[in-house]
């Protein structure tokens, strides 16, 4: 796990801002938190332009200098930079050796390099089980390739203007180039306010985007062409499959996913939240290690938010070591600022603050951990999937689906009840801020346009019925969660691996009949396995998520002072959001909370979105990029 970055720019001339070598060194320094163990640079030319590849290393496999990047092939005409892990790399090592390739070390990077040399880009990508962002300079083809993994676990941001093409694992590295001028992408602001994240790889900065999962860019001196090499499969479900057959095959594949993601030259631990996903991973992983498995969990204040009792059940049952860290008022404000910097977006989920804190503390004892992300999206774990399952059994729902197949949507939109348009209902069910509140918060909000955009994504998503809804979540909401997993871990140089997203497992689950996954609740095949280990009460309890009591924190001394003395005045000066409305909501919620301890959760969500946007803007729009310094958190320092 590392950080990669690079650039292609016109050759330096009188008056040009900075040579490529100077820029790439600044970029490496900016992303040094991702790879504190080593760094490397390659400078070259491409069709008369300057090319620079940069790399910062977190050593996990082959800790020797043989894993140093950027890495050249023997002929010195192919150079690779690679961020991530290839779990099946060792399976190709012997095959490549038989073909005559001589390995200088045992890193998966070297396997990648030779797979590319032998099979080309798509041939290499087709063989990989892993998480990755890859940059390849191919002097034979006079091009640079940039590629992301199939599901989207590793980010790879790109930016292009007339002078330069930039790429990096985190877009804060772009600030190192004098041609990059950060500007708000107001066209996606409505979507952020509604959903707390933005789809299709776009960001709140103009011209900056995250390369789509399962795709690659071919960059030549003349052009940059993007191509998709993997998509979620649109396959028929195996209706003849028995439930026991399904459970057996699913269990075998998940065991394979966990086992492959335990491969490391360093010890591997588990992020244990107490939920069924991480609990099952903990059980499986504990069976695969010689020494006691280490687990790491976060405990929030407030009984309705704490899953400590479930964590303790798993710890006792699996006989693992456990570190549990309390997240209280003292950690909230510092984590809010730090997480915004590392996440490179306004804080969406308040629980992300706890994730960053967990990884920071865990780094004291471990460098590699597994996490349970991806199960809810691929196995239908959210309550909204169960609700759809119930609605789909009603006669009027089935009749509406028949009508939709017979008539174009535009012909029936006027008289079919909105509830029958289950796709649109599902999309709106994912909103965190109500449409009417978004319009009050941002007068230029285009709510209808965003809903049409989301509906188009749904329509272009493979699958039918509930499977399409799950695939939609993989393409949208899961991408945001994966960015959280990457950035909140790499901020402390911790690698997080996601077994539930092994592509072979994801592809298999697409063939599983819906009723084996979702009925009155979701993730049924997983929960049945969990119930056999930890009991039915453990497996079938109400889903809590990973939240924290925001209003409890907002009203505390230092946090309230920061809101009222920094964030609210900042919102007023920026004149982007409606300051008067935000102040009205803020005063009303504080008064209600102080009077009787209650609050309107939807209004608090609105405040969280507004405050987090202003905090992000103060860092990424106002010209202040912060760097961590020791244990003091972040310190203002303009690049």
Coordinates of C-alpha atoms in Angstrom, one line a residue:
X1 CA 0.0 0.0 0.0
X2 CA 1.5 3.3 -1.1
X3 CA 0.8 6.5 -2.9
X4 CA 1.4 7.2 -6.6
X5 CA 1.5 10.4 -8.5
X6 CA 2.7 11.8 -11.8
X7 CA 2.5 14.4 -14.5
X8 CA 2.9 15.1 -18.1
X9 CA 3.6 18.7 -19.2
X10 CA 5.1 20.8 -21.9
X11 CA 8.9 21.0 -21.8
X12 CA 10.0 23.9 -19.7
X13 CA 10.6 27.2 -21.4
X14 CA 11.4 30.7 -20.3
X15 CA 8.6 31.8 -18.0
X16 CA 7.3 28.3 -17.3
X17 CA 6.3 27.9 -13.6
X18 CA 8.3 24.8 -12.5
X19 CA 10.2 21.8 -13.8
X20 CA 8.6 18.4 -13.6
X21 CA 11.2 17.1 -11.2
X22 CA 10.6 19.9 -8.7
X23 CA 6.8 19.4 -8.8
X24 CA 7.0 15.6 -8.3
X25 CA 9.2 16.0 -5.3
X26 CA 6.6 18.3 -3.7
X27 CA 3.8 15.9 -4.6
X28 CA 5.7 13.1 -2.9
X29 CA 6.1 15.2 0.2
X30 CA 2.5 16.1 0.2
X31 CA 1.4 12.4 0.2
X32 CA 4.2 11.2 2.5
X33 CA 1.6 10.0 5.0
X34 CA 0.6 7.2 2.6
X35 CA 4.2 5.9 2.3
X36 CA 6.6 6.8 5.1
X37 CA 9.1 3.9 4.4
X38 CA 10.5 4.9 1.0
X39 CA 10.0 7.2 -2.0
X40 CA 11.2 7.3 -5.6
X41 CA 11.0 9.4 -8.7
X42 CA 11.5 8.8 -12.5
X43 CA 11.9 11.7 -14.9
X44 CA 11.6 11.1 -18.7
X45 CA 10.1 12.4 -21.8
X46 CA 7.0 11.5 -23.9
X47 CA 6.6 12.8 -27.4
X48 CA 8.6 15.9 -26.5
X49 CA 6.9 16.5 -23.2
X50 CA 8.2 16.1 -19.7
X51 CA 7.0 13.1 -17.7
X52 CA 7.5 12.4 -14.0
X53 CA 6.4 9.4 -12.0
X54 CA 6.4 9.6 -8.2
X55 CA 5.9 7.0 -5.5
X56 CA 5.8 6.8 -1.7
X57 CA 6.0 3.4 -0.1
X58 CA 4.4 1.7 2.8
X59 CA 6.3 -1.6 3.0
X60 CA 4.1 -4.6 3.5
X61 CA 5.3 -7.3 1.0
X62 CA 9.0 -7.7 0.3
X63 CA 10.3 -5.2 2.8
X64 CA 13.7 -5.1 1.0
X65 CA 14.9 -2.6 -1.5
X66 CA 13.8 -5.0 -4.2
X67 CA 10.3 -3.6 -3.8
X68 CA 11.4 0.0 -4.6
X69 CA 9.3 2.0 -7.0
X70 CA 9.1 3.3 -9.7
X71 CA 10.2 -0.1 -11.0
X72 CA 11.7 -0.6 -14.5
X73 CA 11.7 -3.8 -16.5
X74 CA 15.0 -5.3 -17.7
X75 CA 14.9 -3.4 -21.0
X76 CA 14.3 -0.1 -19.3
X77 CA 11.4 0.7 -21.6
X78 CA 8.5 0.0 -19.2
X79 CA 8.2 1.6 -15.8
X80 CA 5.5 1.0 -13.2
X81 CA 4.1 2.7 -10.1
X82 CA 1.6 0.7 -8.1
X83 CA -0.6 1.4 -5.0
X84 CA -2.4 -1.5 -3.5
X85 CA -2.2 -5.3 -3.1
X86 CA -2.4 -8.1 -5.7
X87 CA -3.6 -11.1 -3.7
X88 CA -3.0 -13.7 -6.4
X89 CA 0.4 -12.4 -7.5
X90 CA 2.3 -15.4 -6.2
X91 CA 0.1 -17.7 -8.4
X92 CA 1.7 -16.1 -11.5
X93 CA 5.3 -15.9 -10.3
X94 CA 6.2 -19.5 -11.2
X95 CA 4.5 -19.2 -14.6
X96 CA 6.5 -16.0 -15.4
X97 CA 9.7 -17.6 -14.3
X98 CA 9.1 -20.5 -16.7
X99 CA 8.7 -17.9 -19.4
X100 CA 12.2 -16.5 -18.7
X101 CA 11.5 -13.6 -16.4
X102 CA 14.1 -13.2 -13.6
X103 CA 12.8 -11.8 -10.4
X104 CA 15.0 -9.6 -8.2
X105 CA 12.6 -9.8 -5.2
X106 CA 9.2 -11.1 -4.0
X107 CA 7.0 -8.0 -4.4
X108 CA 3.7 -8.2 -6.1
X109 CA 4.8 -5.0 -8.0
X110 CA 7.3 -7.0 -9.9
X111 CA 4.7 -9.6 -10.9
X112 CA 2.5 -6.8 -12.2
X113 CA 5.4 -5.4 -14.2
X114 CA 6.1 -8.7 -16.0
X115 CA 2.4 -9.6 -16.5
X116 CA 2.0 -6.3 -18.3
X117 CA 5.2 -6.9 -20.3
X118 CA 3.9 -10.3 -21.3
X119 CA 0.2 -9.8 -21.8
X120 CA -0.4 -6.1 -22.2
X121 CA -2.6 -3.9 -20.1
X122 CA -6.0 -5.6 -20.5
X123 CA -4.5 -9.0 -20.4
X124 CA -2.8 -8.1 -17.1
X125 CA -5.9 -6.4 -15.6
X126 CA -8.1 -9.4 -16.4
X127 CA -5.9 -11.7 -14.3
X128 CA -5.8 -9.6 -11.1
X129 CA -7.5 -10.2 -7.8
X130 CA -6.7 -7.1 -5.8
X131 CA -7.1 -3.5 -5.0
X132 CA -4.9 -1.2 -7.1
X133 CA -4.2 2.1 -8.7
X134 CA -1.5 1.7 -11.4
X135 CA 0.6 4.1 -13.5
X136 CA 2.7 2.7 -16.3
X137 CA 5.1 4.5 -18.6
X138 CA 5.5 2.5 -21.8
X139 CA 8.2 4.0 -23.9
X140 CA 7.7 1.4 -26.6
X141 CA 4.1 2.6 -27.1
X142 CA 4.9 6.2 -26.3
X143 CA 2.1 6.4 -23.7
X144 CA 1.2 6.4 -20.1
X145 CA -1.5 4.0 -18.7
X146 CA -3.5 4.8 -15.6
X147 CA -5.8 2.0 -14.2
X148 CA -8.1 1.5 -11.2
X149 CA -9.2 -1.8 -9.7
X150 CA -12.5 -3.4 -10.6
X151 CA -14.6 -2.4 -7.6
X152 CA -13.0 0.9 -6.7
X153 CA -11.0 0.3 -3.5
X154 CA -8.1 2.5 -4.5
X155 CA -8.5 6.1 -5.6
X156 CA -6.7 7.6 -8.6
X157 CA -7.5 11.3 -9.3
X158 CA -6.7 13.1 -12.5
X159 CA -6.7 16.7 -13.7
X160 CA -6.0 18.1 -17.1
X161 CA -5.6 21.6 -18.7
X162 CA -3.7 22.9 -21.7
X163 CA -0.4 22.9 -19.8
X164 CA -0.4 19.7 -17.7
X165 CA -1.9 16.3 -17.0
X166 CA -1.8 15.4 -13.3
X167 CA -2.6 12.2 -11.5
X168 CA -2.3 11.1 -7.8
X169 CA -3.8 8.9 -5.1
X170 CA -5.0 12.0 -3.4
X171 CA -5.9 15.2 -5.2
X172 CA -4.2 17.5 -2.6
X173 CA -1.0 16.6 -4.5
X174 CA -2.3 18.8 -7.4
X175 CA -1.8 21.9 -5.3
X176 CA 1.9 21.4 -5.8
X177 CA 1.7 22.3 -9.4
X178 CA 1.6 26.1 -10.1
X179 CA -0.8 25.6 -13.0
X180 CA -3.5 24.1 -10.7
X181 CA -5.9 26.7 -9.4
X182 CA -8.6 25.2 -7.1
X183 CA -12.1 26.3 -8.0
X184 CA -15.5 25.1 -6.7
X185 CA -17.4 22.8 -9.0
X186 CA -20.8 24.3 -8.2
X187 CA -22.5 22.1 -10.7
X188 CA -22.3 19.1 -8.3
X189 CA -23.0 21.0 -5.1
X190 CA -26.7 20.1 -5.1
X191 CA -25.9 16.4 -5.2
X192 CA -23.5 16.7 -2.3
X193 CA -26.1 18.6 -0.2
X194 CA -28.7 15.9 -1.0
X195 CA -26.7 12.8 -0.6
X196 CA -23.4 13.9 1.1
X197 CA -21.3 12.5 -1.7
X198 CA -21.0 12.9 -5.5
X199 CA -21.3 10.1 -8.1
X200 CA -19.4 9.3 -11.3
X201 CA -16.0 10.2 -9.8
X202 CA -16.6 13.9 -9.8
X203 CA -15.4 16.1 -7.0
X204 CA -16.2 19.5 -5.6
X205 CA -13.2 20.9 -7.5
X206 CA -13.5 21.8 -11.1
X207 CA -11.6 19.5 -13.4
X208 CA -10.7 17.0 -10.7
X209 CA -12.2 13.6 -10.9
X210 CA -11.6 10.1 -9.7
X211 CA -11.0 7.6 -12.5
X212 CA -14.0 5.2 -12.6
X213 CA -13.6 1.7 -11.1
X214 CA -12.8 -1.0 -13.6
X215 CA -11.4 1.5 -16.1
X216 CA -8.1 2.8 -17.4
X217 CA -6.8 5.8 -19.3
X218 CA -4.3 5.7 -22.2
X219 CA -2.5 9.0 -22.3
X220 CA -0.4 9.9 -25.4
X221 CA 1.2 13.3 -26.3
X222 CA -1.9 14.0 -28.3
X223 CA -4.9 12.6 -26.3
X224 CA -6.3 10.8 -23.2
X225 CA -8.7 8.0 -24.0
X226 CA -10.7 6.2 -21.2
X227 CA -11.9 2.6 -21.5
X228 CA -13.8 0.3 -19.3
X229 CA -12.4 -3.2 -18.8
X230 CA -14.7 -4.6 -16.1
X231 CA -18.4 -4.0 -15.1
X232 CA -20.7 -5.6 -12.7
X233 CA -22.1 -8.7 -14.4
X234 CA -25.6 -8.8 -15.8
X235 CA -26.3 -12.5 -15.3
X236 CA -29.3 -14.6 -14.7
X237 CA -29.8 -15.9 -11.2
X238 CA -29.4 -19.6 -10.6
X239 CA -33.0 -20.3 -9.7
X240 CA -32.4 -24.1 -9.4
X241 CA -29.7 -23.5 -6.8
X242 CA -30.6 -24.9 -3.4
X243 CA -30.2 -22.8 -0.3
X244 CA -27.6 -25.2 1.2
X245 CA -25.6 -25.2 -2.1
X246 CA -25.7 -21.4 -2.0
X247 CA -24.5 -21.2 1.6
X248 CA -21.7 -23.7 0.9
X249 CA -20.4 -21.9 -2.2
X250 CA -20.7 -18.5 -0.6
X251 CA -18.9 -19.7 2.5
X252 CA -16.0 -21.2 0.5
X253 CA -15.6 -18.1 -1.5
X254 CA -15.6 -15.8 1.5
X255 CA -13.1 -18.1 3.2
X256 CA -10.9 -17.8 0.1
X257 CA -11.3 -14.0 0.2
X258 CA -10.2 -13.8 3.8
X259 CA -7.3 -16.2 3.4
X260 CA -6.0 -14.3 0.4
X261 CA -6.2 -11.0 2.1
X262 CA -4.2 -12.3 5.1
X263 CA -1.1 -12.6 2.8
X264 CA 1.5 -10.2 4.2
X265 CA 5.0 -9.9 5.5
X266 CA 3.6 -8.0 8.4
X267 CA 0.9 -9.0 11.0
X268 CA -2.7 -8.6 9.9
X269 CA -5.5 -7.5 12.3
X270 CA -9.2 -6.7 12.1
X271 CA -11.3 -3.6 12.4
X272 CA -14.0 -5.0 14.7
X273 CA -17.1 -2.9 14.9
X274 CA -19.4 -5.5 16.5
X275 CA -21.6 -5.7 13.4
X276 CA -22.2 -9.1 11.7
X277 CA -19.8 -8.4 8.9
X278 CA -16.7 -7.6 10.8
X279 CA -17.6 -10.2 13.4
X280 CA -17.7 -13.0 10.9
X281 CA -14.4 -11.9 9.4
X282 CA -12.9 -11.9 12.8
X283 CA -14.1 -15.5 13.4
X284 CA -12.7 -16.7 10.0
X285 CA -9.4 -14.9 10.4
X286 CA -8.9 -16.1 13.9
X287 CA -9.0 -19.7 12.5
X288 CA -6.2 -18.9 10.1
X289 CA -3.4 -17.4 12.3
X290 CA -1.0 -19.1 14.6
X291 CA -0.9 -16.4 17.2
X292 CA -3.9 -14.6 18.7
X293 CA -5.5 -12.3 16.2
X294 CA -5.5 -8.6 17.1
X295 CA -8.7 -6.7 16.8
X296 CA -9.3 -2.9 17.0
X297 CA -12.6 -1.2 17.8
X298 CA -14.0 2.2 18.6
X299 CA -16.5 2.9 21.4
X300 CA -18.8 6.0 21.1
X301 CA -20.4 7.7 24.0
X302 CA -24.1 6.9 24.4
X303 CA -25.7 3.5 24.7
X304 CA -27.8 3.8 21.6
X305 CA -24.5 4.2 19.6
X306 CA -22.3 1.7 21.3
X307 CA -21.8 -1.8 20.1
X308 CA -19.3 -2.7 22.8
X309 CA -21.4 -5.6 24.1
X310 CA -21.4 -7.3 20.7
X311 CA -17.7 -6.6 20.3
X312 CA -17.0 -8.3 23.7
X313 CA -19.1 -11.3 22.6
X314 CA -16.9 -11.7 19.5
X315 CA -13.7 -11.2 21.5
X316 CA -14.7 -13.9 24.0
X317 CA -15.9 -16.4 21.4
X318 CA -12.9 -16.1 19.1
X319 CA -10.2 -15.8 21.7
X320 CA -8.7 -12.7 20.1
X321 CA -6.7 -9.8 21.5
X322 CA -8.7 -6.6 21.6
X323 CA -8.0 -2.9 21.7
X324 CA -11.0 -0.6 22.2
X325 CA -10.7 3.1 22.0
X326 CA -13.2 5.6 23.4
X327 CA -14.2 8.4 21.1
X328 CA -15.3 11.4 23.2
X329 CA -15.5 15.2 23.1
X330 CA -11.7 15.6 23.3
X331 CA -11.3 13.7 20.0
X332 CA -14.2 15.2 18.0
X333 CA -13.0 18.6 17.0
X334 CA -9.4 17.6 16.2
X335 CA -10.6 14.6 14.2
X336 CA -13.2 16.7 12.3
X337 CA -10.4 19.0 11.0
X338 CA -7.9 16.2 10.3
X339 CA -10.4 13.9 8.6
X340 CA -11.6 16.7 6.3
X341 CA -8.0 17.2 5.2
X342 CA -7.3 13.6 4.5
X343 CA -10.7 12.7 3.1
X344 CA -10.5 15.6 0.7
X345 CA -14.2 16.2 0.9
X346 CA -16.7 17.6 3.4
X347 CA -17.2 15.1 6.2
X348 CA -20.2 13.0 5.1
X349 CA -20.6 10.4 7.7
X350 CA -19.9 11.6 11.2
X351 CA -18.7 8.1 12.0
X352 CA -15.7 8.7 9.7
X353 CA -14.2 10.8 12.5
X354 CA -14.1 7.7 14.6
X355 CA -12.6 5.6 11.8
X356 CA -9.7 8.0 11.5
X357 CA -9.1 7.9 15.2
X358 CA -9.3 4.1 15.3
X359 CA -6.6 3.8 12.5
X360 CA -4.4 6.3 14.2
X361 CA -4.4 4.4 17.5
X362 CA -4.2 1.0 15.8
X363 CA -1.0 2.1 13.9
X364 CA 0.8 1.9 17.3
X365 CA 0.5 -1.9 17.1
X366 CA -0.3 -2.9 13.5
X367 CA -0.1 -1.8 9.8
X368 CA -2.5 -4.1 8.0
X369 CA -6.2 -4.7 8.8
X370 CA -9.3 -6.3 7.3
X371 CA -12.6 -4.5 7.4
X372 CA -16.2 -5.4 6.7
X373 CA -17.1 -2.8 4.0
X374 CA -19.1 -4.0 1.0
X375 CA -21.3 -6.6 2.5
X376 CA -24.4 -4.4 2.9
X377 CA -24.3 -3.3 -0.8
X378 CA -23.5 -6.7 -2.4
X379 CA -25.7 -8.8 0.0
X380 CA -28.6 -6.4 0.5
X381 CA -28.0 -5.5 4.1
X382 CA -29.7 -2.1 4.4
X383 CA -33.3 -1.9 5.6
X384 CA -34.3 -0.2 2.3
X385 CA -33.6 -3.5 0.5
X386 CA -36.0 -5.4 2.9
X387 CA -38.6 -2.7 2.4
X388 CA -38.4 -3.2 -1.4
X389 CA -38.7 -6.9 -0.9
X390 CA -41.9 -6.5 1.0
X391 CA -43.4 -4.0 -1.5
X392 CA -42.5 -6.2 -4.5
X393 CA -44.8 -9.0 -3.2
X394 CA -47.9 -6.7 -3.4
X395 CA -50.2 -7.2 -6.4
X396 CA -50.2 -3.5 -7.5
X397 CA -46.4 -3.5 -7.5
X398 CA -46.2 -6.4 -9.8
X399 CA -48.9 -4.9 -12.2
X400 CA -46.9 -1.7 -12.3
X401 CA -43.7 -3.5 -13.3
X402 CA -45.6 -5.2 -16.2
X403 CA -47.0 -1.8 -17.3
X404 CA -43.5 -0.4 -17.3
X405 CA -42.3 -3.1 -19.6
X406 CA -45.2 -2.4 -21.9
X407 CA -45.1 1.3 -22.0
X408 CA -42.4 3.9 -22.0
X409 CA -41.9 5.6 -18.7
X410 CA -42.7 9.1 -20.2
X411 CA -46.1 7.8 -21.3
X412 CA -47.2 6.5 -17.9
X413 CA -45.4 8.9 -15.6
X414 CA -48.5 11.1 -15.3
X415 CA -50.8 8.6 -13.8
X416 CA -48.8 5.8 -12.1
X417 CA -48.5 6.5 -8.3
X418 CA -45.0 7.5 -7.4
X419 CA -44.7 4.5 -5.1
X420 CA -44.8 2.2 -8.1
X421 CA -41.7 3.9 -9.5
X422 CA -39.7 1.9 -7.1
X423 CA -36.4 3.0 -8.6
X424 CA -37.0 6.7 -8.0
X425 CA -38.4 5.9 -4.5
X426 CA -35.3 3.9 -3.7
X427 CA -33.0 6.7 -4.9
X428 CA -34.8 9.3 -2.8
X429 CA -34.7 7.0 0.2
X430 CA -31.0 7.5 0.2
X431 CA -31.1 11.2 0.6
X432 CA -29.7 12.5 3.9
X433 CA -31.1 16.1 3.6
X434 CA -34.7 16.5 2.5
X435 CA -35.3 18.2 -0.9
X436 CA -37.3 21.1 0.6
X437 CA -34.4 21.8 3.1
X438 CA -31.8 21.6 0.3
X439 CA -33.7 24.3 -1.6
X440 CA -33.7 26.5 1.5
X441 CA -30.1 25.8 2.2
X442 CA -28.9 26.6 -1.4
X443 CA -31.2 28.8 -3.5
X444 CA -29.7 27.6 -6.8
X445 CA -30.3 23.9 -6.0
X446 CA -31.4 21.8 -8.9
X447 CA -33.0 18.9 -7.0
X448 CA -35.0 17.6 -10.0
X449 CA -31.9 17.5 -12.2
X450 CA -29.9 15.5 -9.6
X451 CA -32.8 13.0 -9.3
X452 CA -32.8 12.6 -13.1
X453 CA -29.1 12.1 -13.1
X454 CA -29.4 9.4 -10.4
X455 CA -32.2 7.8 -12.2
X456 CA -30.1 7.6 -15.4
X457 CA -27.3 5.9 -13.4
X458 CA -30.0 3.4 -12.1
X459 CA -31.3 2.7 -15.6
X460 CA -27.7 2.0 -16.8
X461 CA -27.0 -0.3 -13.9
X462 CA -27.1 -4.1 -14.7
X463 CA -29.5 -6.4 -13.0
X464 CA -33.3 -6.6 -12.4
X465 CA -35.4 -5.8 -9.4
X466 CA -33.6 -5.9 -6.1
X467 CA -30.3 -7.0 -7.8
X468 CA -30.3 -3.8 -9.8
X469 CA -30.8 -1.8 -6.5
X470 CA -27.8 -3.5 -4.9
X471 CA -25.7 -3.0 -8.0
X472 CA -26.7 0.7 -8.0
X473 CA -25.5 1.0 -4.4
X474 CA -22.1 -0.6 -5.4
X475 CA -21.8 2.0 -8.2
X476 CA -22.7 5.0 -6.0
X477 CA -22.8 4.8 -2.2
X478 CA -20.2 2.1 -1.8
X479 CA -17.7 4.2 -3.7
X480 CA -17.9 6.9 -1.0
X481 CA -17.4 4.3 1.7
X482 CA -14.4 2.9 0.0
X483 CA -12.8 6.4 -0.2
X484 CA -13.4 6.6 3.6
X485 CA -11.7 3.2 4.1
X486 CA -8.7 4.2 2.0
X487 CA -8.1 7.7 3.2
X488 CA -8.9 7.3 6.9
X489 CA -6.5 4.4 7.0
X490 CA -3.7 5.8 4.8
X491 CA -3.7 9.0 6.8
X492 CA -1.9 6.9 9.5
X493 CA 0.0 4.7 7.0
X494 CA -2.4 1.7 7.7
X495 CA -3.5 -0.6 4.9
X496 CA -7.2 -1.8 5.0
X497 CA -8.3 -4.8 3.0
X498 CA -11.9 -5.6 2.1
X499 CA -12.6 -9.4 1.7
X500 CA -16.3 -9.0 0.8
X501 CA -15.3 -7.2 -2.4
X502 CA -13.1 -10.0 -3.9
X503 CA -14.3 -9.8 -7.5
X504 CA -15.0 -13.5 -7.8
X505 CA -17.2 -13.3 -4.7
X506 CA -19.1 -10.2 -6.0
X507 CA -19.6 -12.0 -9.4
X508 CA -20.9 -15.1 -7.6
X509 CA -23.4 -13.2 -5.4
X510 CA -24.9 -11.7 -8.6
X511 CA -26.1 -15.2 -9.5
X512 CA -27.7 -15.9 -6.1
X513 CA -31.5 -15.8 -6.0
X514 CA -32.9 -12.7 -4.3
X515 CA -34.8 -14.6 -1.7
X516 CA -31.6 -16.2 -0.4
X517 CA -30.3 -12.7 0.4
X518 CA -33.3 -10.4 1.2
X519 CA -36.7 -11.0 2.6
X520 CA -37.9 -9.4 5.8
X521 CA -34.2 -8.4 6.3
X522 CA -31.0 -8.6 4.3
X523 CA -27.7 -10.5 4.2
X524 CA -29.6 -13.7 5.0
X525 CA -26.9 -16.2 3.9
X526 CA -24.3 -14.3 5.9
X527 CA -26.6 -14.0 8.9
X528 CA -27.4 -17.7 9.0
X529 CA -23.7 -18.4 9.2
X530 CA -23.2 -15.8 11.9
X531 CA -26.1 -17.2 13.9
X532 CA -24.5 -20.6 14.0
X533 CA -21.4 -19.0 15.6
X534 CA -22.7 -16.2 17.8
X535 CA -26.4 -16.9 18.1
X536 CA -29.6 -15.7 16.6
X537 CA -30.0 -12.6 18.8
X538 CA -26.5 -11.5 17.7
X539 CA -27.1 -12.1 14.0
X540 CA -30.7 -10.8 13.6
X541 CA -30.6 -7.6 15.7
X542 CA -31.5 -4.3 14.3
X543 CA -28.9 -2.6 12.2
X544 CA -27.3 0.4 13.8
X545 CA -24.7 1.7 11.4
X546 CA -21.6 3.6 12.6
X547 CA -22.9 6.9 13.9
X548 CA -22.2 9.3 16.7
X549 CA -24.6 11.6 18.7
X550 CA -23.9 14.8 16.8
X551 CA -25.9 17.2 18.9
X552 CA -24.2 16.0 22.0
X553 CA -20.9 17.1 20.5
X554 CA -22.2 20.3 18.9
X555 CA -23.3 21.8 22.2
X556 CA -20.0 21.1 24.0
X557 CA -17.7 24.1 24.8
X558 CA -14.8 24.0 22.4
X559 CA -16.9 22.5 19.6
X560 CA -19.7 25.0 20.0
X561 CA -17.2 27.8 20.1
X562 CA -15.6 26.6 16.8
X563 CA -19.0 26.4 15.2
X564 CA -20.1 29.9 16.3
X565 CA -16.8 31.7 16.0
X566 CA -15.3 30.1 12.9
X567 CA -17.8 28.0 10.8
X568 CA -20.9 30.2 11.0
X569 CA -19.0 33.4 10.2
X570 CA -17.2 31.6 7.4
X571 CA -20.6 30.6 5.9
X572 CA -21.7 34.2 6.1
X573 CA -18.6 35.5 4.4
X574 CA -18.6 32.9 1.6
X575 CA -22.2 33.6 0.6
X576 CA -22.6 30.2 -0.9
X577 CA -25.2 28.8 1.4
X578 CA -28.1 30.6 3.0
X579 CA -26.6 31.9 6.2
X580 CA -29.9 33.2 7.6
X581 CA -31.6 29.8 7.3
X582 CA -28.7 28.0 8.8
X583 CA -28.6 30.3 11.8
X584 CA -32.3 29.8 12.2
X585 CA -31.9 26.0 12.3
X586 CA -28.9 26.2 14.5
X587 CA -30.5 28.5 17.2
X588 CA -33.7 26.4 17.1
X589 CA -31.9 23.1 17.6
X590 CA -29.7 24.4 20.3
X591 CA -32.6 25.9 22.2
X592 CA -34.6 22.7 21.9
X593 CA -31.7 20.5 23.0
X594 CA -30.9 22.7 26.0
X595 CA -34.6 22.8 27.0
X596 CA -35.5 19.1 26.9
X597 CA -32.5 17.2 25.5
X598 CA -34.3 16.5 22.1
X599 CA -33.6 17.6 18.6
X600 CA -34.8 17.1 15.0
X601 CA -32.3 14.6 13.5
X602 CA -33.1 15.8 9.9
X603 CA -32.2 19.4 10.9
X604 CA -29.0 18.3 12.6
X605 CA -28.0 16.4 9.5
X606 CA -28.6 19.6 7.5
X607 CA -26.3 21.5 10.0
X608 CA -23.6 18.8 9.7
X609 CA -23.6 19.1 5.9
X610 CA -23.4 22.9 6.0
X611 CA -20.7 23.0 8.7
X612 CA -18.6 20.3 7.0
X613 CA -18.8 22.0 3.6
X614 CA -17.5 25.2 5.1
X615 CA -14.6 23.4 6.9
X616 CA -13.7 21.7 3.6
X617 CA -13.9 25.0 1.7
X618 CA -11.6 26.8 4.3
X619 CA -8.9 24.2 3.5
X620 CA -9.3 23.4 -0.2
X621 CA -10.7 26.7 -1.6
X622 CA -9.1 29.3 0.5
X623 CA -5.5 28.3 -0.4
X624 CA -4.6 26.6 2.9
X625 CA -3.5 23.1 2.6
X626 CA -2.6 21.6 6.0
X627 CA 0.2 19.2 6.9
X628 CA 0.4 17.0 9.9
X629 CA 3.2 17.7 12.3
X630 CA 4.0 15.1 14.9
X631 CA 1.3 14.4 17.4
X632 CA -0.1 17.9 17.3
X633 CA -2.6 17.0 14.5
X634 CA -2.5 19.5 11.7
X635 CA -0.8 22.9 11.4
X636 CA -1.7 25.6 8.9
X637 CA 0.9 25.9 6.2
X638 CA 0.3 27.2 2.8
X639 CA 1.9 25.2 0.0

